[in-house]
Tab-separated table of C-alpha atoms in Angstrom:
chain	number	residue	atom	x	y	z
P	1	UNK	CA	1.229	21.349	13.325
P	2	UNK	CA	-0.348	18.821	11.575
P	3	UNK	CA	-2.574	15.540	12.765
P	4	UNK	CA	-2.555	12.311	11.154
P	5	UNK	CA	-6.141	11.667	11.243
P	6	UNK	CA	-6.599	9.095	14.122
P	7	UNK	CA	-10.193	7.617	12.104
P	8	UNK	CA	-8.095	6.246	8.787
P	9	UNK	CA	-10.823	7.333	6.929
P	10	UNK	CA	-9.953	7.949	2.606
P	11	UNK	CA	-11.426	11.106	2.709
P	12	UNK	CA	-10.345	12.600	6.041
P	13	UNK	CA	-7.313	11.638	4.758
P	14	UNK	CA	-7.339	13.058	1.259
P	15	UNK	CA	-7.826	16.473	3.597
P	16	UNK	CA	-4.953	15.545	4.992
P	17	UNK	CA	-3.070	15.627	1.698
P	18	UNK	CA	-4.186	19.198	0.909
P	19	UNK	CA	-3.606	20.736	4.058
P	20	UNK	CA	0.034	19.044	3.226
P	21	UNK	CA	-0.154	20.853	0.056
P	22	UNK	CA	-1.150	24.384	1.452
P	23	UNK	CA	1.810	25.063	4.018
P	24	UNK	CA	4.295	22.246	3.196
P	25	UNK	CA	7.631	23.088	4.434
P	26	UNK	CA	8.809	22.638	8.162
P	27	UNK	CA	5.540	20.666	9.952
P	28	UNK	CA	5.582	19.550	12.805
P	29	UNK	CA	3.682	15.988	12.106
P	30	UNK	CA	1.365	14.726	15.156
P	31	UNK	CA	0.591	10.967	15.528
P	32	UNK	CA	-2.606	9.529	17.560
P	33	UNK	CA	-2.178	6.842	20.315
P	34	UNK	CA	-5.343	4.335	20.146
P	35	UNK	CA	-7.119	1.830	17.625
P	36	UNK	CA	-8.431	3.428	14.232
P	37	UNK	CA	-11.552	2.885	12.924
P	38	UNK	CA	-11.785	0.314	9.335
P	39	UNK	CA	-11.676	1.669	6.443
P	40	UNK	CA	-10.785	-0.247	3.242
P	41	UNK	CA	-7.002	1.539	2.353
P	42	UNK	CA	-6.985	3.118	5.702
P	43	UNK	CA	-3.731	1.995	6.276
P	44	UNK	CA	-2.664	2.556	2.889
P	45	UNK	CA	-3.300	5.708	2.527
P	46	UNK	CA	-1.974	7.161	5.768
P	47	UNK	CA	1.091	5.214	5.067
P	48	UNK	CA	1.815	7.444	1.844
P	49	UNK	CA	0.272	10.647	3.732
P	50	UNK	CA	3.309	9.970	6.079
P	51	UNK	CA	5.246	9.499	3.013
P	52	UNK	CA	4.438	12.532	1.532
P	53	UNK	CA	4.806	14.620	4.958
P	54	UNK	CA	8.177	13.393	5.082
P	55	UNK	CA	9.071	14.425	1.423
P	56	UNK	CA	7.681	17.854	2.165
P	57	UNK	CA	9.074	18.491	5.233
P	58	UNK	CA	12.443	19.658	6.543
P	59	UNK	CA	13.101	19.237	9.701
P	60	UNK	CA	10.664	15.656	9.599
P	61	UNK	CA	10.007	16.784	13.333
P	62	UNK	CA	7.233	14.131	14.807
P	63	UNK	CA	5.051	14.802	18.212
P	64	UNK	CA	2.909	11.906	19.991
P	65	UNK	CA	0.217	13.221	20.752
P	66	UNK	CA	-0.608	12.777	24.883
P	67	UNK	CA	-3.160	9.987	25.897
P	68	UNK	CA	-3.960	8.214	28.903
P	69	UNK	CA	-1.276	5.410	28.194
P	70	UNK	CA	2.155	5.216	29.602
P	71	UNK	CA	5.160	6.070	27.832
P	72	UNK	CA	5.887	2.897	27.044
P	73	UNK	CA	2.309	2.152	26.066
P	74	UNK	CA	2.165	4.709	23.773
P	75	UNK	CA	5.545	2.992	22.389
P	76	UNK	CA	3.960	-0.351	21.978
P	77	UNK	CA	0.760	1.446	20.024
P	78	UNK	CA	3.050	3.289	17.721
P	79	UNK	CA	5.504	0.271	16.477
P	80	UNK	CA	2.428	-1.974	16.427
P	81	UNK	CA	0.695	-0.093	13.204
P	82	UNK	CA	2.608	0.092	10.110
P	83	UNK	CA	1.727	3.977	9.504
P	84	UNK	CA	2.613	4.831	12.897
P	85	UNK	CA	5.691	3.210	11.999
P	86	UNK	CA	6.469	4.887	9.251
P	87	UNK	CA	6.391	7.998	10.952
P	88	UNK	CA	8.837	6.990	12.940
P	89	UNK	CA	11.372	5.995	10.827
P	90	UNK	CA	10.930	9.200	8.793
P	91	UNK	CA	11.386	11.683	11.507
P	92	UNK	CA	14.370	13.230	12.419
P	93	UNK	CA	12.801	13.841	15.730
P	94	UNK	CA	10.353	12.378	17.887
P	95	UNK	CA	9.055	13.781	21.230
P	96	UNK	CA	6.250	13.233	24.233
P	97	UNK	CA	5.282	16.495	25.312
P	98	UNK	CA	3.888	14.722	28.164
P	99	UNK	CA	7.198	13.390	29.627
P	100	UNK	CA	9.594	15.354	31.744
P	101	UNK	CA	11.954	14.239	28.754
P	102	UNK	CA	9.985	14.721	25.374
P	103	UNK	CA	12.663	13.274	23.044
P	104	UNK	CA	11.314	9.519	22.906
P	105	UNK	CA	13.637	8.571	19.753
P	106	UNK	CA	15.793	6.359	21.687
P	107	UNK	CA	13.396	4.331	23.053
P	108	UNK	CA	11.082	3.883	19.486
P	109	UNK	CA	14.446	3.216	17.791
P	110	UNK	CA	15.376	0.428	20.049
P	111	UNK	CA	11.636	-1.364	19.676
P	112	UNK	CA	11.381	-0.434	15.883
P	113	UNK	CA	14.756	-2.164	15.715
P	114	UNK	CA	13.735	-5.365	17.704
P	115	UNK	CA	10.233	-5.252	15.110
P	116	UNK	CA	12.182	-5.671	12.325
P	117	UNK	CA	14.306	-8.490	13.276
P	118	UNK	CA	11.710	-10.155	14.687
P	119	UNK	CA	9.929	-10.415	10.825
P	120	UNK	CA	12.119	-13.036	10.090
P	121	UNK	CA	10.623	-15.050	12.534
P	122	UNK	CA	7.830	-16.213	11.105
P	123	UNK	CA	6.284	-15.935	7.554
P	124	UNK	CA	3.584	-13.538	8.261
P	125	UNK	CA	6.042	-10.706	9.609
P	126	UNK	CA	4.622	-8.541	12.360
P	127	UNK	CA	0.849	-9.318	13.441
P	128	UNK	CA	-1.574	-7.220	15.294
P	129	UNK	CA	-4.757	-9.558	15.078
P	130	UNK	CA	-5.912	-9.709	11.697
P	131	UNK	CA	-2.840	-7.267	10.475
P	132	UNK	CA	0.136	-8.837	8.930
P	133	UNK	CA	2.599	-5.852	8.085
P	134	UNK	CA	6.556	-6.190	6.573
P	135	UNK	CA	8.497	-2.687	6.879
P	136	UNK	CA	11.469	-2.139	4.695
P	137	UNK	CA	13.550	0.724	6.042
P	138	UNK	CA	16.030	2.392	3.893
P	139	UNK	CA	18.237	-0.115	2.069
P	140	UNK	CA	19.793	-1.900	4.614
P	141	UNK	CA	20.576	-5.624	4.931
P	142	UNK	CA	18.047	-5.649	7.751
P	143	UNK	CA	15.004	-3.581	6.109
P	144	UNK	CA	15.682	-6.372	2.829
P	145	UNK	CA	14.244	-9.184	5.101
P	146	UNK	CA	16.003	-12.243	4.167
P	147	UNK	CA	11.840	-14.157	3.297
P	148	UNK	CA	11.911	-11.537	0.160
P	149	UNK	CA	15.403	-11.105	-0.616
P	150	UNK	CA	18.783	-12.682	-1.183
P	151	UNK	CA	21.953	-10.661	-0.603
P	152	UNK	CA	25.407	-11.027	-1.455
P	153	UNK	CA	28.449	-8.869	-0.693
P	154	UNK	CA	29.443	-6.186	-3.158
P	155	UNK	CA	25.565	-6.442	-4.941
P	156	UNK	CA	22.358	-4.903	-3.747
P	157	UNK	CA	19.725	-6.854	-2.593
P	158	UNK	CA	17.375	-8.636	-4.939
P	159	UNK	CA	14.093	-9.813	-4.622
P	160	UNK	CA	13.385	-13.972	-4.280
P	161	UNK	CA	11.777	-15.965	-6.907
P	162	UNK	CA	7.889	-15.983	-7.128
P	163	UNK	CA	7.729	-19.421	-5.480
P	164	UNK	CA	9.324	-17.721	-2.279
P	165	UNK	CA	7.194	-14.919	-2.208
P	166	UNK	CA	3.868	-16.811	-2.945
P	167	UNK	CA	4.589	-18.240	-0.057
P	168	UNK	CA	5.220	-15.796	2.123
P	169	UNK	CA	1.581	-13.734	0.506
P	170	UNK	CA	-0.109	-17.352	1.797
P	171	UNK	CA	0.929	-17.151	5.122
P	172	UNK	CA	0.057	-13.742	5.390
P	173	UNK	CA	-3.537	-14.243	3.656
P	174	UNK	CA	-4.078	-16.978	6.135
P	175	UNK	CA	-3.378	-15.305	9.511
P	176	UNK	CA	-5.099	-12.151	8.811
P	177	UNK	CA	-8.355	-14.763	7.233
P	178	UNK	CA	-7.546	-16.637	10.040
P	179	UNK	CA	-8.119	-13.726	12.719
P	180	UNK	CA	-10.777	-12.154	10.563
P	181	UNK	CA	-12.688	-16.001	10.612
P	182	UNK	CA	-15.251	-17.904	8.939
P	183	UNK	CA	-13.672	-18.095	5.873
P	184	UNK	CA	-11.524	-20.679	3.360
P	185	UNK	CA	-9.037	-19.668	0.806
P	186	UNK	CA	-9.163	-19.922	-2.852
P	187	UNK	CA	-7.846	-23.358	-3.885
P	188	UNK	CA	-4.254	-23.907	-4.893
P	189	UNK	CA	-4.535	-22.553	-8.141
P	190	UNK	CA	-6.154	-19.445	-7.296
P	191	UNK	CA	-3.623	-18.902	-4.442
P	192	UNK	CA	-0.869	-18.724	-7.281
P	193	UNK	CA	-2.673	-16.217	-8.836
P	194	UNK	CA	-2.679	-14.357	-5.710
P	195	UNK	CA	0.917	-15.238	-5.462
P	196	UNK	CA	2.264	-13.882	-8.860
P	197	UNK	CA	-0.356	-10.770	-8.402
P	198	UNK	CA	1.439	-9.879	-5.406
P	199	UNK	CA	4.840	-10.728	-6.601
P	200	UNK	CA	4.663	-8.390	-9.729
P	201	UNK	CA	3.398	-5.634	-7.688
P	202	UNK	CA	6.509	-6.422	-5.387
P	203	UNK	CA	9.319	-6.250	-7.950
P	204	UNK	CA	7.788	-2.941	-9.155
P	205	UNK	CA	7.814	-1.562	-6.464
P	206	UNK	CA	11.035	-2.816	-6.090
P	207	UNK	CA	12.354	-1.148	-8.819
P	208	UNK	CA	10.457	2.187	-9.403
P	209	UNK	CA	9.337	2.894	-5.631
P	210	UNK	CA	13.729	3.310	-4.622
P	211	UNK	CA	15.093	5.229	-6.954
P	212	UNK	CA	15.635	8.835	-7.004
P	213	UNK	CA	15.758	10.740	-10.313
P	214	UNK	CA	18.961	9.098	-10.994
P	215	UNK	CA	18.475	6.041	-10.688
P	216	UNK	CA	21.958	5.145	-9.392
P	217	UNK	CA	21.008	7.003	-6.340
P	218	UNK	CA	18.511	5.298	-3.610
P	219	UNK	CA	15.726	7.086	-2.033
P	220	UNK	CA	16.499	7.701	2.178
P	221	UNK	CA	15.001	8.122	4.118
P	222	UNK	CA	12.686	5.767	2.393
P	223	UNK	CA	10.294	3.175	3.707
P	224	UNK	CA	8.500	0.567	1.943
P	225	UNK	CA	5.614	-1.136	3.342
P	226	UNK	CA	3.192	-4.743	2.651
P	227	UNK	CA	-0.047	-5.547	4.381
P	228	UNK	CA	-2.901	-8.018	4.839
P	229	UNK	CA	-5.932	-7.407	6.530
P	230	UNK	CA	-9.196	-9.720	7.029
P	231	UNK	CA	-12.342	-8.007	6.577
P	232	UNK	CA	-15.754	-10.050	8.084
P	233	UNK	CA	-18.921	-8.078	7.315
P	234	UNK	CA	-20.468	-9.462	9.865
P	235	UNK	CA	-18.861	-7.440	12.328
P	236	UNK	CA	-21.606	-4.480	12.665
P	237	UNK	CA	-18.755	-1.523	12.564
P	238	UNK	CA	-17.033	-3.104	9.353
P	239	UNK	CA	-19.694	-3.681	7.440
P	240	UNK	CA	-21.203	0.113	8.016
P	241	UNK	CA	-18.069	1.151	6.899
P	242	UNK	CA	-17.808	-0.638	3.334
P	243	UNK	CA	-21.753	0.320	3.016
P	244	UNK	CA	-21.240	3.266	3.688
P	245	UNK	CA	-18.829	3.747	0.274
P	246	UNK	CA	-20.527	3.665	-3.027
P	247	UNK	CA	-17.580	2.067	-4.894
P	248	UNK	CA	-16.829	-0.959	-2.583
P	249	UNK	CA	-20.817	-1.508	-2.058
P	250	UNK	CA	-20.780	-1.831	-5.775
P	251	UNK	CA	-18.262	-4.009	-6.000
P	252	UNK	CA	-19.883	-6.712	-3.224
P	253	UNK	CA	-23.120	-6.451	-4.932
P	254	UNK	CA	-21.440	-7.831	-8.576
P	255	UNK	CA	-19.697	-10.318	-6.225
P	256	UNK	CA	-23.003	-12.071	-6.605
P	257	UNK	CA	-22.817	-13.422	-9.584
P	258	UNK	CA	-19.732	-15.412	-8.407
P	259	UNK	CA	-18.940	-18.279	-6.051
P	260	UNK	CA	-17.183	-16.209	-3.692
P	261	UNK	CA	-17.736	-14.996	-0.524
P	262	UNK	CA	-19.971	-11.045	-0.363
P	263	UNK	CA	-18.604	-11.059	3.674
P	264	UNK	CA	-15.263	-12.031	4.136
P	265	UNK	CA	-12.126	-10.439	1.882
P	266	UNK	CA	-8.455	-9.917	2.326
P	267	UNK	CA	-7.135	-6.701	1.884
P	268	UNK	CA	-3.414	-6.408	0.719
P	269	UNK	CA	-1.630	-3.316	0.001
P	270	UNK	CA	2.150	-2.273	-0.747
P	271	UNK	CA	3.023	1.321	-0.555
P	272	UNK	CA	6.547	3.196	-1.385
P	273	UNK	CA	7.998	6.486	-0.604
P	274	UNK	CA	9.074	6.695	-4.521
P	275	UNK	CA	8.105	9.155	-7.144
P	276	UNK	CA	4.873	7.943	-8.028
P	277	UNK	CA	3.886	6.541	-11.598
P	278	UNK	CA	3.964	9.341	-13.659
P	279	UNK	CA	7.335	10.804	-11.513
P	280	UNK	CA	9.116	8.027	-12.313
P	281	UNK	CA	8.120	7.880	-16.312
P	282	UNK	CA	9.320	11.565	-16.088
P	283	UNK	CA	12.667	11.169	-14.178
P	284	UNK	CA	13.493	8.308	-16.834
P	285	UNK	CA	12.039	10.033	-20.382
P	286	UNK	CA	14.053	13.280	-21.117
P	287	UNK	CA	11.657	16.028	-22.461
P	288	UNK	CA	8.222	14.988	-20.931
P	289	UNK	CA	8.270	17.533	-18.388
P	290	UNK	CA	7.286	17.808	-14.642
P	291	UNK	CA	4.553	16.912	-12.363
P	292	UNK	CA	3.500	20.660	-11.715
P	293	UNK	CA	3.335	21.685	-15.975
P	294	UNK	CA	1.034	18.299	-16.774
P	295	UNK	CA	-2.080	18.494	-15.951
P	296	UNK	CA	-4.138	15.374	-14.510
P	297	UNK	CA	-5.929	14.065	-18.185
P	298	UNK	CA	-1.713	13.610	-19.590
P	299	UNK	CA	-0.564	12.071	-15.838
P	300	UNK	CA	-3.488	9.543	-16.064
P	301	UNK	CA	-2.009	8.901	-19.522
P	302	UNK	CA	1.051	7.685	-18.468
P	303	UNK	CA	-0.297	6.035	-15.683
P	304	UNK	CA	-1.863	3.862	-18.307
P	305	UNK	CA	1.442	3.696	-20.030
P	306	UNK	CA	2.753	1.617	-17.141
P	307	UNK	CA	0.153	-0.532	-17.353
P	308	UNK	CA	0.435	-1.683	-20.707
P	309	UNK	CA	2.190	-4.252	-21.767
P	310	UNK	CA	5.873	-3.686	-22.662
P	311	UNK	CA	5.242	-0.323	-21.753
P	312	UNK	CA	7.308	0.973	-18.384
P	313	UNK	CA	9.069	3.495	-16.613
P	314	UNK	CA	12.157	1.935	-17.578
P	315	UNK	CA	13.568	2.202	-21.374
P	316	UNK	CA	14.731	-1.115	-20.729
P	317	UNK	CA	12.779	-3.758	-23.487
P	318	UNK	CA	12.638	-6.656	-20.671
P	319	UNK	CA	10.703	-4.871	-18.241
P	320	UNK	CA	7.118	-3.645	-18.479
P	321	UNK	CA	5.235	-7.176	-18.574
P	322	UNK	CA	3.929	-7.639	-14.896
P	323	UNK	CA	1.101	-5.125	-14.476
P	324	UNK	CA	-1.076	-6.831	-16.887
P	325	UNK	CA	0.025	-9.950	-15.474
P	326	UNK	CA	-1.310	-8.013	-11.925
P	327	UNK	CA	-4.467	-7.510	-13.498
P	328	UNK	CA	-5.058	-10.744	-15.328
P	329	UNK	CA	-4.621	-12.453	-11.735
P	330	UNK	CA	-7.331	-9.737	-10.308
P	331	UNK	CA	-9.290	-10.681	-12.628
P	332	UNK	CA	-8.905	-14.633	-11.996
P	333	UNK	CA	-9.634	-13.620	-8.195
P	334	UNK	CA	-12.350	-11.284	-8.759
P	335	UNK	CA	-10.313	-8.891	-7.310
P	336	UNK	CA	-10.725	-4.893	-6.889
P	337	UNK	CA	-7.684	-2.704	-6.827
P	338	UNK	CA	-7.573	0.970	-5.985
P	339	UNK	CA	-4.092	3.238	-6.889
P	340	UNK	CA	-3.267	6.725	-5.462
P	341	UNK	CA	0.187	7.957	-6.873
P	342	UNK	CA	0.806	11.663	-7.561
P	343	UNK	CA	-2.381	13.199	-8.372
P	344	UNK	CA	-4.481	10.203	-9.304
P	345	UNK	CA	-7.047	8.263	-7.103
P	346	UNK	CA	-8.618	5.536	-9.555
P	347	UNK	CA	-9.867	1.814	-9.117
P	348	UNK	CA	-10.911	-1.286	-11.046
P	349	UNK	CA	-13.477	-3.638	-10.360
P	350	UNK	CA	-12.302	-6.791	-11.794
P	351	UNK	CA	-15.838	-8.525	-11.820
P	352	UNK	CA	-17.531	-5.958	-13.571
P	353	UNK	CA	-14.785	-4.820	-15.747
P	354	UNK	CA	-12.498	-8.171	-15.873
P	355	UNK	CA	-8.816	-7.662	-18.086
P	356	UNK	CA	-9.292	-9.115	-21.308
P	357	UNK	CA	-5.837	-9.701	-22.609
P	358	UNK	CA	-2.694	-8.001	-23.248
P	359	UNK	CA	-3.747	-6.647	-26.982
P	360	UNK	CA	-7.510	-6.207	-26.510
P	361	UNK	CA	-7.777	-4.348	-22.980
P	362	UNK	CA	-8.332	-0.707	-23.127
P	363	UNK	CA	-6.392	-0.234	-19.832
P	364	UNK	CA	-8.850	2.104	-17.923
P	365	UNK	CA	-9.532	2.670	-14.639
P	366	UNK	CA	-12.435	4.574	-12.734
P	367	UNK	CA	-12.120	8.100	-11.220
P	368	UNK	CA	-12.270	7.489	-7.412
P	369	UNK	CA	-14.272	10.792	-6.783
P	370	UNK	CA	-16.511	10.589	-9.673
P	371	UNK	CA	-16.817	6.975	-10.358
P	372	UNK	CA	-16.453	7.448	-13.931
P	373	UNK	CA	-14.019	6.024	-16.322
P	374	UNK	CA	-10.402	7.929	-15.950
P	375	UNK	CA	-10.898	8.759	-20.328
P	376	UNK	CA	-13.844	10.233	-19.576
P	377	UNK	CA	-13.206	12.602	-16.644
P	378	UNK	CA	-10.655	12.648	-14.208
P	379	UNK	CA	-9.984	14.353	-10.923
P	380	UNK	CA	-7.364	16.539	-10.253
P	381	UNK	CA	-6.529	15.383	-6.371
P	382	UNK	CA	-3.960	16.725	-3.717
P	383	UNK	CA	-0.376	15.556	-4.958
P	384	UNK	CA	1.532	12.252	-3.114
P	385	UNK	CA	4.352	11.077	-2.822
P	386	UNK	CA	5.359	7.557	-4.461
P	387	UNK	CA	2.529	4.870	-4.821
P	388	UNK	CA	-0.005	2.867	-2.629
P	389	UNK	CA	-1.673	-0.225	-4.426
P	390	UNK	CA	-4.546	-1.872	-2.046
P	391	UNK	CA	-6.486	-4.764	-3.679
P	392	UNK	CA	-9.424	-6.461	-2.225
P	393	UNK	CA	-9.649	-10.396	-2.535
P	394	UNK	CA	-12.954	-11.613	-2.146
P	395	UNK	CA	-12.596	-15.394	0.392
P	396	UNK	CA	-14.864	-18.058	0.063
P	397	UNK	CA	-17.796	-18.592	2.635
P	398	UNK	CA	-17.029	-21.893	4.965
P	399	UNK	CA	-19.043	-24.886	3.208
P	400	UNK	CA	-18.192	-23.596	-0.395
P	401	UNK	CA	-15.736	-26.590	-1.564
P	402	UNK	CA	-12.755	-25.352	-1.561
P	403	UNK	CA	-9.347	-26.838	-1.218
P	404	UNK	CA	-7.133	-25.243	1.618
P	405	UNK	CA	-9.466	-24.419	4.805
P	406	UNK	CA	-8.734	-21.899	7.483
């Protein structure tokens, strides 16, 4: 058996991913019932540790582990928390040793159902406090919420127009600020940015994060998954956390030389259950091998390949043009982004190392482990499945003039 770590810690996740790696087939996966500690990707990352779980696994069996909370408590906890979530829709089985009758699928079924209609209530989707979440399950009309897509019989779902889904980002940005309090949004211009940032990662995802090898054929099981998340320093626990990590304390500290905010940030994140960067570029490019034969130094060379512009997974000519547009809008927020897909962990810090333009950036990223540029040295890490993109957007202090106030 193995136990999603309850503390959504990177690295006691990360251990997670090689204990994956070291027995893989037929695991029985146990979930926690209770809060998890912050930590910046938490949610992220256990999200595609689920993912990858799933891939590995065969019979996708899932046990809750017991707690002090009801049965239907520990129902509640589980469909509130996207990774939880996840889990659930992944498994083939899902039981509570604790109850005369273990096999609980029935009843997380029915509330996972009712969760997902209920997203179209509202523009933030689900909310737990300062967490705004959107599951898409499979490739069903009802996992394709109608706020980012349109549908029409005999056609698969397609993704809305930036507008739509800039929208929808705002709301989300603004409940979990909101919640997270004492902070005002960037002004209109800078919440476009945010907007088309998040819509470019979207329709990536979109198309590389559903496909299987052939690309005719969709992923399933196969869960996709958005989140915001306010962040407040000022919170004692929060703040230990983030100082806690080299990389993000870094980050905050070059945040000084700009107008915005070194307590409060969003964090937004959308992971898939695809074949990662450099699985994709393989499944599509005849020749080029697989993810076991490469070794990290070529995958981090595709990765960058994807980034470029008019360079993607896809031999189509047309597509290929939004990640620099992703990181030309980090850079316009200040942003940081961090990326774990196959055996890559690497981030950017968009103050310190801002995008310079389509033909003059080099297209680097930092080594998560070693904090050293990817060219330089790169880590070999546990393998994952498809891709989880969490970028940190720095707020603005209340008092800083700003445009749109929470």
């Amino acid at each position: 058996m193995k136990s999603l770590p309850a503390t959504l810690e990177i690295d006691k996740i990360e251990k997670f991913f090689s204990l994956l790696s070291e027995s893989p087939e037929s695991q029985v996966l146990q979930i926690p019932v209770g809060s998890s500690k912050f930590a910046f990707g938490g949610y992220a990352a256990a999200i595609q540790a689920v993912n990858t779980w799933a891939n590995l696994s065969k019979d996708r069996k899932v046990e809750i582990k017991p707690s002090q909370k009801t049965k239907d408590e520990a129902v509640v906890d589980i469909i509130a928390q996207p990774h939880k979530f996840t889990a659930m829709m992944m498994a083939k089985q899902i039981d509570l040793p604790s109850e005369e009758t273990p096999n609980v699928r029935p009843d997380i079924n029915h509330q996972a159902k009712c969760a997902i209609e209920r997203q179209s209530e509202n523009n933030f989707g689900q909310n737990r406090g300062r967490l705004c979440w959107y599951s898409f399950v499979d490739h069903s009309t009802k996992g394709f919420v109608p706020q980012f897509y349109s549908t029409m019989p005999g056609y698969h779902p397609s993704p809305k127009s930036v507008d739509k889904i800039t929208s929808l980002v705002r709301s989300m940005v603004e409940r979990s600020a909101s919640v997270a309090g004492g902070a005002t949004l960037p002004d209109d211009s800078k919440v476009n940015n945010l907007g088309r940032m998040f819509y470019e990662l979207f329709v990536n995802t979109h198309e590389h994060g559903t496909k299987s090898e052939n690309r005719s054929v969709w992923l399933k099981p196969a869960t996709r998954v958005i989140y915001s998340y306010g962040i407040n320093l000022v919170e004692e626990a929060i703040s230990k956390s983030i100082s806690n990590d080299e990389v993000l304390s870094q980050y905050i500290d070059n945040l000084n030389q700009t107008q915005n905010s070194t307590r409060r940030f969003v964090e937004i994140s959308i992971v898939d259950s695809g074949l990662g960067f450099c699985g994709r570029w393989i499944a599509d490019h005849n020749g080029t091998g697989s993810i076991k034969e490469m070794d990290v130094s070529e995958q981090y060379a595709i990765f960058k390949q994807c980034f470029k512009f008019r360079s993607s997974s896809t031999p189509d000519e047309i597509k290929g043009n939004g990640l620099p547009a992703v990181m030309a809008n980090l850079t316009a927020l200040n942003g940081f982004m961090k990326v774990r897909s196959n055996n890559l962990s690497v981030y950017r810090d968009f103050v310190s190392n801002p995008f310079l333009s389509i033909q003059n950036d080099d297209y680097d990223f930092f080594d998560w482990h070693t904090k050293k540029c990817c060219s330089e040295k790169v880590t070999e890490q546990a393998n994952t499945r498809g891709v989880a993109v969490t970028v940190l957007i720095p707020l603005f202090d209340k008092g800083v003039d700003q445009e749109v106030t929470l």
